[in-house]
Amino acid sequence: MVRSGHDQVSEFMSKLEHPLKQEIEEVRSIILGVHPEISEHIKWNAPSYCYQGEDRLTFHLRGKDHFQLVFHCGAKVKERAEGNPLLEDHTGLLQWKGNDRAIARFTDMEDVMAKKRQLTEVIIKWLDAASS
């Protein structure tokens, strides 16, 4: 029997040993609350989130004093115009790693809650821009 992506992530999270597990669960909840078409599964040994059949967000959980949420345009690199980032981030939340890849970094629950509104806004914009 094939397990759903949600079941995969729930099992992964139940076994996860990370000092910021509660914060990771909060960001997971924020992501899933942004749009009803967002689905989750495990990819690259971490929770990953799809929109319209493409991976768009993936946790990076290797740090012990922080974790990151990677914003990307899927597993396959797509050609984009050089220079300009995929979207304008007026929140200052994103650290750009290329014009179509960025990260958001979180250090504790206070940090997650302080960035919740900006995170929601950036995810909505990212899903729209990456799907265009």
JSON list of C-alpha atoms in Angstrom, two decimals:
[
{"chain": "A", "resi": 1, "resn": "MET", "atom": "CA", "xyz": [0.00, 0.00, 0.00]},
{"chain": "A", "resi": 2, "resn": "VAL", "atom": "CA", "xyz": [1.34, 3.39, -1.02]},
{"chain": "A", "resi": 3, "resn": "ARG", "atom": "CA", "xyz": [1.30, 5.99, 1.75]},
{"chain": "A", "resi": 4, "resn": "SER", "atom": "CA", "xyz": [0.13, 9.49, 1.01]},
{"chain": "A", "resi": 5, "resn": "GLY", "atom": "CA", "xyz": [2.63, 12.33, 1.06]},
{"chain": "A", "resi": 6, "resn": "HIS", "atom": "CA", "xyz": [0.94, 13.71, 4.17]},
{"chain": "A", "resi": 7, "resn": "ASP", "atom": "CA", "xyz": [1.39, 10.34, 5.91]},
{"chain": "A", "resi": 8, "resn": "GLN", "atom": "CA", "xyz": [5.05, 10.26, 4.83]},
{"chain": "A", "resi": 9, "resn": "VAL", "atom": "CA", "xyz": [5.67, 13.69, 6.33]},
{"chain": "A", "resi": 10, "resn": "SER", "atom": "CA", "xyz": [3.72, 12.90, 9.51]},
{"chain": "A", "resi": 11, "resn": "GLU", "atom": "CA", "xyz": [5.82, 9.77, 10.03]},
{"chain": "A", "resi": 12, "resn": "PHE", "atom": "CA", "xyz": [9.02, 11.66, 9.26]},
{"chain": "A", "resi": 13, "resn": "MET", "atom": "CA", "xyz": [8.09, 14.37, 11.77]},
{"chain": "A", "resi": 14, "resn": "SER", "atom": "CA", "xyz": [7.17, 11.82, 14.46]},
{"chain": "A", "resi": 15, "resn": "LYS", "atom": "CA", "xyz": [10.69, 10.38, 14.19]},
{"chain": "A", "resi": 16, "resn": "LEU", "atom": "CA", "xyz": [12.54, 13.67, 13.72]},
{"chain": "A", "resi": 17, "resn": "GLU", "atom": "CA", "xyz": [15.01, 14.54, 16.43]},
{"chain": "A", "resi": 18, "resn": "HIS", "atom": "CA", "xyz": [15.72, 18.24, 16.07]},
{"chain": "A", "resi": 19, "resn": "PRO", "atom": "CA", "xyz": [15.93, 20.94, 18.76]},
{"chain": "A", "resi": 20, "resn": "LEU", "atom": "CA", "xyz": [13.53, 23.12, 16.73]},
{"chain": "A", "resi": 21, "resn": "LYS", "atom": "CA", "xyz": [10.96, 20.43, 15.95]},
{"chain": "A", "resi": 22, "resn": "GLN", "atom": "CA", "xyz": [8.05, 22.49, 17.32]},
{"chain": "A", "resi": 23, "resn": "GLU", "atom": "CA", "xyz": [9.10, 25.45, 15.16]},
{"chain": "A", "resi": 24, "resn": "ILE", "atom": "CA", "xyz": [9.40, 23.21, 12.10]},
{"chain": "A", "resi": 25, "resn": "GLU", "atom": "CA", "xyz": [5.86, 21.92, 12.74]},
{"chain": "A", "resi": 26, "resn": "GLU", "atom": "CA", "xyz": [4.62, 25.52, 12.97]},
{"chain": "A", "resi": 27, "resn": "VAL", "atom": "CA", "xyz": [6.17, 26.43, 9.61]},
{"chain": "A", "resi": 28, "resn": "ARG", "atom": "CA", "xyz": [4.73, 23.22, 8.15]},
{"chain": "A", "resi": 29, "resn": "SER", "atom": "CA", "xyz": [1.30, 24.34, 9.34]},
{"chain": "A", "resi": 30, "resn": "ILE", "atom": "CA", "xyz": [1.79, 27.81, 7.85]},
{"chain": "A", "resi": 31, "resn": "ILE", "atom": "CA", "xyz": [2.75, 26.34, 4.47]},
{"chain": "A", "resi": 32, "resn": "LEU", "atom": "CA", "xyz": [-0.20, 23.96, 4.35]},
{"chain": "A", "resi": 33, "resn": "GLY", "atom": "CA", "xyz": [-2.56, 26.78, 5.30]},
{"chain": "A", "resi": 34, "resn": "VAL", "atom": "CA", "xyz": [-1.53, 29.03, 2.41]},
{"chain": "A", "resi": 35, "resn": "HIS", "atom": "CA", "xyz": [-3.38, 27.23, -0.38]},
{"chain": "A", "resi": 36, "resn": "PRO", "atom": "CA", "xyz": [-5.56, 24.09, -0.57]},
{"chain": "A", "resi": 37, "resn": "GLU", "atom": "CA", "xyz": [-3.59, 22.77, -3.58]},
{"chain": "A", "resi": 38, "resn": "ILE", "atom": "CA", "xyz": [-0.30, 22.55, -1.67]},
{"chain": "A", "resi": 39, "resn": "SER", "atom": "CA", "xyz": [0.67, 18.95, -1.00]},
{"chain": "A", "resi": 40, "resn": "GLU", "atom": "CA", "xyz": [3.58, 17.55, 0.97]},
{"chain": "A", "resi": 41, "resn": "HIS", "atom": "CA", "xyz": [5.90, 14.58, 0.69]},
{"chain": "A", "resi": 42, "resn": "ILE", "atom": "CA", "xyz": [9.43, 13.60, 1.62]},
{"chain": "A", "resi": 43, "resn": "LYS", "atom": "CA", "xyz": [12.14, 14.55, -0.85]},
{"chain": "A", "resi": 44, "resn": "TRP", "atom": "CA", "xyz": [15.85, 15.03, -0.25]},
{"chain": "A", "resi": 45, "resn": "ASN", "atom": "CA", "xyz": [15.31, 13.57, 3.25]},
{"chain": "A", "resi": 46, "resn": "ALA", "atom": "CA", "xyz": [13.06, 16.43, 4.36]},
{"chain": "A", "resi": 47, "resn": "PRO", "atom": "CA", "xyz": [9.47, 17.64, 4.00]},
{"chain": "A", "resi": 48, "resn": "SER", "atom": "CA", "xyz": [8.91, 19.15, 0.57]},
{"chain": "A", "resi": 49, "resn": "TYR", "atom": "CA", "xyz": [5.86, 20.99, -0.73]},
{"chain": "A", "resi": 50, "resn": "CYS", "atom": "CA", "xyz": [4.34, 20.82, -4.21]},
{"chain": "A", "resi": 51, "resn": "TYR", "atom": "CA", "xyz": [2.02, 23.17, -6.00]},
{"chain": "A", "resi": 52, "resn": "GLN", "atom": "CA", "xyz": [0.45, 22.21, -9.33]},
{"chain": "A", "resi": 53, "resn": "GLY", "atom": "CA", "xyz": [2.58, 19.07, -9.43]},
{"chain": "A", "resi": 54, "resn": "GLU", "atom": "CA", "xyz": [5.96, 20.79, -8.96]},
{"chain": "A", "resi": 55, "resn": "ASP", "atom": "CA", "xyz": [8.15, 20.97, -5.87]},
{"chain": "A", "resi": 56, "resn": "ARG", "atom": "CA", "xyz": [8.34, 24.60, -4.73]},
{"chain": "A", "resi": 57, "resn": "LEU", "atom": "CA", "xyz": [9.43, 24.57, -1.06]},
{"chain": "A", "resi": 58, "resn": "THR", "atom": "CA", "xyz": [11.70, 22.19, 0.84]},
{"chain": "A", "resi": 59, "resn": "PHE", "atom": "CA", "xyz": [12.95, 22.22, 4.41]},
{"chain": "A", "resi": 60, "resn": "HIS", "atom": "CA", "xyz": [16.68, 22.14, 5.05]},
{"chain": "A", "resi": 61, "resn": "LEU", "atom": "CA", "xyz": [17.08, 20.68, 8.55]},
{"chain": "A", "resi": 62, "resn": "ARG", "atom": "CA", "xyz": [20.80, 20.09, 8.97]},
{"chain": "A", "resi": 63, "resn": "GLY", "atom": "CA", "xyz": [21.47, 22.99, 11.33]},
{"chain": "A", "resi": 64, "resn": "LYS", "atom": "CA", "xyz": [20.83, 22.47, 15.04]},
{"chain": "A", "resi": 65, "resn": "ASP", "atom": "CA", "xyz": [20.45, 26.15, 16.01]},
{"chain": "A", "resi": 66, "resn": "HIS", "atom": "CA", "xyz": [18.31, 27.02, 12.98]},
{"chain": "A", "resi": 67, "resn": "PHE", "atom": "CA", "xyz": [16.50, 25.56, 9.99]},
{"chain": "A", "resi": 68, "resn": "GLN", "atom": "CA", "xyz": [15.84, 26.86, 6.53]},
{"chain": "A", "resi": 69, "resn": "LEU", "atom": "CA", "xyz": [12.99, 26.78, 4.07]},
{"chain": "A", "resi": 70, "resn": "VAL", "atom": "CA", "xyz": [14.30, 26.60, 0.51]},
{"chain": "A", "resi": 71, "resn": "PHE", "atom": "CA", "xyz": [12.19, 28.29, -2.18]},
{"chain": "A", "resi": 72, "resn": "HIS", "atom": "CA", "xyz": [12.85, 26.75, -5.59]},
{"chain": "A", "resi": 73, "resn": "CYS", "atom": "CA", "xyz": [11.27, 26.08, -8.96]},
{"chain": "A", "resi": 74, "resn": "GLY", "atom": "CA", "xyz": [11.30, 22.29, -8.91]},
{"chain": "A", "resi": 75, "resn": "ALA", "atom": "CA", "xyz": [13.92, 19.62, -9.24]},
{"chain": "A", "resi": 76, "resn": "LYS", "atom": "CA", "xyz": [14.76, 20.49, -12.83]},
{"chain": "A", "resi": 77, "resn": "VAL", "atom": "CA", "xyz": [16.53, 23.76, -13.50]},
{"chain": "A", "resi": 78, "resn": "LYS", "atom": "CA", "xyz": [14.52, 25.96, -15.81]},
{"chain": "A", "resi": 79, "resn": "GLU", "atom": "CA", "xyz": [16.07, 28.69, -17.88]},
{"chain": "A", "resi": 80, "resn": "ARG", "atom": "CA", "xyz": [15.26, 32.13, -16.56]},
{"chain": "A", "resi": 81, "resn": "ALA", "atom": "CA", "xyz": [16.42, 35.58, -17.54]},
{"chain": "A", "resi": 82, "resn": "GLU", "atom": "CA", "xyz": [19.73, 36.34, -15.88]},
{"chain": "A", "resi": 83, "resn": "GLY", "atom": "CA", "xyz": [19.94, 38.93, -13.18]},
{"chain": "A", "resi": 84, "resn": "ASN", "atom": "CA", "xyz": [16.48, 39.61, -11.83]},
{"chain": "A", "resi": 85, "resn": "PRO", "atom": "CA", "xyz": [15.11, 37.48, -9.00]},
{"chain": "A", "resi": 86, "resn": "LEU", "atom": "CA", "xyz": [11.91, 35.54, -9.64]},
{"chain": "A", "resi": 87, "resn": "LEU", "atom": "CA", "xyz": [9.93, 38.03, -7.57]},
{"chain": "A", "resi": 88, "resn": "GLU", "atom": "CA", "xyz": [10.34, 41.22, -5.59]},
{"chain": "A", "resi": 89, "resn": "ASP", "atom": "CA", "xyz": [10.51, 40.43, -1.90]},
{"chain": "A", "resi": 90, "resn": "HIS", "atom": "CA", "xyz": [9.43, 43.56, -0.05]},
{"chain": "A", "resi": 91, "resn": "THR", "atom": "CA", "xyz": [9.42, 41.62, 3.24]},
{"chain": "A", "resi": 92, "resn": "GLY", "atom": "CA", "xyz": [13.19, 41.09, 3.36]},
{"chain": "A", "resi": 93, "resn": "LEU", "atom": "CA", "xyz": [12.56, 37.48, 4.37]},
{"chain": "A", "resi": 94, "resn": "LEU", "atom": "CA", "xyz": [14.35, 35.84, 1.45]},
{"chain": "A", "resi": 95, "resn": "GLN", "atom": "CA", "xyz": [18.07, 35.42, 1.01]},
{"chain": "A", "resi": 96, "resn": "TRP", "atom": "CA", "xyz": [18.63, 34.90, -2.72]},
{"chain": "A", "resi": 97, "resn": "LYS", "atom": "CA", "xyz": [20.88, 32.02, -3.81]},
{"chain": "A", "resi": 98, "resn": "GLY", "atom": "CA", "xyz": [20.18, 32.54, -7.51]},
{"chain": "A", "resi": 99, "resn": "ASN", "atom": "CA", "xyz": [17.50, 34.31, -9.50]},
{"chain": "A", "resi": 100, "resn": "ASP", "atom": "CA", "xyz": [15.13, 31.35, -9.01]},
{"chain": "A", "resi": 101, "resn": "ARG", "atom": "CA", "xyz": [16.19, 30.03, -5.60]},
{"chain": "A", "resi": 102, "resn": "ALA", "atom": "CA", "xyz": [16.08, 31.61, -2.16]},
{"chain": "A", "resi": 103, "resn": "ILE", "atom": "CA", "xyz": [16.02, 30.64, 1.49]},
{"chain": "A", "resi": 104, "resn": "ALA", "atom": "CA", "xyz": [14.25, 31.82, 4.62]},
{"chain": "A", "resi": 105, "resn": "ARG", "atom": "CA", "xyz": [16.01, 31.10, 7.92]},
{"chain": "A", "resi": 106, "resn": "PHE", "atom": "CA", "xyz": [14.38, 30.50, 11.31]},
{"chain": "A", "resi": 107, "resn": "THR", "atom": "CA", "xyz": [16.06, 30.32, 14.71]},
{"chain": "A", "resi": 108, "resn": "ASP", "atom": "CA", "xyz": [13.31, 29.85, 17.31]},
{"chain": "A", "resi": 109, "resn": "MET", "atom": "CA", "xyz": [9.55, 30.12, 17.85]},
{"chain": "A", "resi": 110, "resn": "GLU", "atom": "CA", "xyz": [9.71, 33.87, 18.44]},
{"chain": "A", "resi": 111, "resn": "ASP", "atom": "CA", "xyz": [11.44, 34.22, 15.07]},
{"chain": "A", "resi": 112, "resn": "VAL", "atom": "CA", "xyz": [8.85, 31.98, 13.34]},
{"chain": "A", "resi": 113, "resn": "MET", "atom": "CA", "xyz": [5.94, 33.91, 14.79]},
{"chain": "A", "resi": 114, "resn": "ALA", "atom": "CA", "xyz": [7.52, 37.28, 13.99]},
{"chain": "A", "resi": 115, "resn": "LYS", "atom": "CA", "xyz": [7.92, 36.18, 10.35]},
{"chain": "A", "resi": 116, "resn": "LYS", "atom": "CA", "xyz": [4.58, 34.40, 9.95]},
{"chain": "A", "resi": 117, "resn": "ARG", "atom": "CA", "xyz": [2.81, 37.17, 8.00]},
{"chain": "A", "resi": 118, "resn": "GLN", "atom": "CA", "xyz": [5.82, 37.76, 5.74]},
{"chain": "A", "resi": 119, "resn": "LEU", "atom": "CA", "xyz": [6.27, 34.02, 5.19]},
{"chain": "A", "resi": 120, "resn": "THR", "atom": "CA", "xyz": [2.64, 33.61, 4.12]},
{"chain": "A", "resi": 121, "resn": "GLU", "atom": "CA", "xyz": [2.92, 36.58, 1.76]},
{"chain": "A", "resi": 122, "resn": "VAL", "atom": "CA", "xyz": [6.16, 35.35, 0.18]},
{"chain": "A", "resi": 123, "resn": "ILE", "atom": "CA", "xyz": [4.85, 31.78, -0.27]},
{"chain": "A", "resi": 124, "resn": "ILE", "atom": "CA", "xyz": [1.75, 33.08, -2.10]},
{"chain": "A", "resi": 125, "resn": "LYS", "atom": "CA", "xyz": [3.90, 35.23, -4.39]},
{"chain": "A", "resi": 126, "resn": "TRP", "atom": "CA", "xyz": [6.42, 32.40, -4.93]},
{"chain": "A", "resi": 127, "resn": "LEU", "atom": "CA", "xyz": [3.76, 29.88, -5.93]},
{"chain": "A", "resi": 128, "resn": "ASP", "atom": "CA", "xyz": [2.33, 32.35, -8.43]},
{"chain": "A", "resi": 129, "resn": "ALA", "atom": "CA", "xyz": [5.69, 33.41, -9.89]},
{"chain": "A", "resi": 130, "resn": "ALA", "atom": "CA", "xyz": [7.23, 29.93, -10.04]},
{"chain": "A", "resi": 131, "resn": "SER", "atom": "CA", "xyz": [4.14, 28.53, -11.77]},
{"chain": "A", "resi": 132, "resn": "SER", "atom": "CA", "xyz": [4.08, 31.20, -14.49]}
]
